[in-house]
mmCIF file of C-alpha atoms in Angstrom:
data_model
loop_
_atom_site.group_PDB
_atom_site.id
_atom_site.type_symbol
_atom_site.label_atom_id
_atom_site.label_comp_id
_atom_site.label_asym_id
_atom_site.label_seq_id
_atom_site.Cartn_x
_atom_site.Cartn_y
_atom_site.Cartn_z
ATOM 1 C CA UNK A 1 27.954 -11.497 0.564
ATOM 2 C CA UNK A 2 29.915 -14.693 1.420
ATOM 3 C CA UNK A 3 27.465 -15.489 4.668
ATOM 4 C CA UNK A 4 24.207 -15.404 2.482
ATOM 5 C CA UNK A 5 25.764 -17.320 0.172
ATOM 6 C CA UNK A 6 26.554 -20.065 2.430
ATOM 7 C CA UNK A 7 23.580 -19.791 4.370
ATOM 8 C CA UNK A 8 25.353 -18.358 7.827
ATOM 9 C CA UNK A 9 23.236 -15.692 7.661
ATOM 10 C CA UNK A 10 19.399 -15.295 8.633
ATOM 11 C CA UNK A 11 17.391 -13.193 6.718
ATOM 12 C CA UNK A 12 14.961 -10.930 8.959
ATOM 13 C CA UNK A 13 11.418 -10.657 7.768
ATOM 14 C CA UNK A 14 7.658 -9.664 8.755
ATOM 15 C CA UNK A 15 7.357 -8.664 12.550
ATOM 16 C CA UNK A 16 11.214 -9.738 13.382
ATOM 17 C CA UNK A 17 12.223 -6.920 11.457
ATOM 18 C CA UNK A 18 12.839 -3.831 13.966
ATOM 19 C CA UNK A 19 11.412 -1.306 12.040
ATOM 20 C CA UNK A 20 8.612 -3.030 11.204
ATOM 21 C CA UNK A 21 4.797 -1.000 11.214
ATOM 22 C CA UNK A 22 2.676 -3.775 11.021
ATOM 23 C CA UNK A 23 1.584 -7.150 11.937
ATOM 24 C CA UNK A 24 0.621 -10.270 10.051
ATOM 25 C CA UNK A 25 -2.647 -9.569 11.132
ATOM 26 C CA UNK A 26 -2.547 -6.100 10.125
ATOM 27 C CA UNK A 27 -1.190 -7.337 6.392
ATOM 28 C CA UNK A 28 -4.152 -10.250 6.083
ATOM 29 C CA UNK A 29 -6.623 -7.641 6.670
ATOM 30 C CA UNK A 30 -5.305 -4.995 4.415
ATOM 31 C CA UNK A 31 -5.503 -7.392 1.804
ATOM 32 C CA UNK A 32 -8.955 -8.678 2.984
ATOM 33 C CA UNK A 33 -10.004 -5.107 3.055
ATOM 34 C CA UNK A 34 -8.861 -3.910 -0.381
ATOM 35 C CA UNK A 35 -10.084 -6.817 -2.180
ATOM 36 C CA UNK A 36 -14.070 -6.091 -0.899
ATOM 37 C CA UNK A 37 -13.132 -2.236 -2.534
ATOM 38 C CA UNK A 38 -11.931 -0.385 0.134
ATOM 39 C CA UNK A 39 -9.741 2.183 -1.365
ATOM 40 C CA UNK A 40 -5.699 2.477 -0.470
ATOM 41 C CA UNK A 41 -6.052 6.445 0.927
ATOM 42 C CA UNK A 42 -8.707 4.910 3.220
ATOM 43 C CA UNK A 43 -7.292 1.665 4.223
ATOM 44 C CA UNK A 44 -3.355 3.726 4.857
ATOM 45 C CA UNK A 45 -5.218 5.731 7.542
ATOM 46 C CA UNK A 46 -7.053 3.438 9.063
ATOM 47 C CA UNK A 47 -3.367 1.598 9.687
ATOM 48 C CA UNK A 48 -1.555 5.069 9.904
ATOM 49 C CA UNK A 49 0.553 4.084 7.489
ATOM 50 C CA UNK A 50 1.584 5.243 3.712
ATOM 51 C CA UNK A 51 -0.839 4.807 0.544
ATOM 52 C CA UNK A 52 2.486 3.495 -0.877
ATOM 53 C CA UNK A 53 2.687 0.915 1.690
ATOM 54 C CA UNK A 54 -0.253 -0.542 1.356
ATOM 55 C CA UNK A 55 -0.130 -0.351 -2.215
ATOM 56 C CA UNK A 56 2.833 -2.928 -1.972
ATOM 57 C CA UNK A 57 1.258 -5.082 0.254
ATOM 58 C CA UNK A 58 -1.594 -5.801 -1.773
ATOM 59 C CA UNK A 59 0.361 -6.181 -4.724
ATOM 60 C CA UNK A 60 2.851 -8.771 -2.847
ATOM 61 C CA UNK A 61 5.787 -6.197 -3.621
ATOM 62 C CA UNK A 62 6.488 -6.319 0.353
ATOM 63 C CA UNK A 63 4.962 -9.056 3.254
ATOM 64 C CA UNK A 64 4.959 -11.717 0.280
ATOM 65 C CA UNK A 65 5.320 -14.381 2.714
ATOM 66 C CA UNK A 66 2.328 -13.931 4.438
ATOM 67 C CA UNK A 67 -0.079 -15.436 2.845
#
C-alpha cells in the first residue's frame, strides 16, 4: 500500500496489462458498434470474448481510459 501511496508504483492498464484480450482498437469499436444497436451476445463473439465483458466496456466499468 505504501508504494501507491507515494507514487513508486505504476499502475498497469489497457494493452500493458499481460492478460489483457483486447486492444484499444478493439474497445473503440465495441463501443462504436453497440451504440448503432448491435447487440452484446453478437458483438462478444465477434471479439471472442464474454457478453459480460463487453457489457463493462460499454458501460465504462473497465477500459475507462480509452476514450
Amino acid at each position: 500500500r505504501d508504494m501507491f501511496a507515494k507514487g513508486r508504483r505504476e499502475t498497469v492498464r489497457g494493452e500493458r496489462q499481460h492478460k489483457a484480450r483486447l486492444r484499444e482498437s478493439s474497445v473503440r469499436e465495441i463501443r462504436k458498434l453497440a451504440a448503432v444497436g448491435m447487440t452484446q451476445r453478437e458483438i462478444a463473439r465477434r471479439f471472442s470474448v464474454s457478453r459480460n465483458c463487453v457489457r463493462c466496456v460499454i458501460r465504462g466499468e473497465t477500459w475507462r481510459h480509452v476514450a
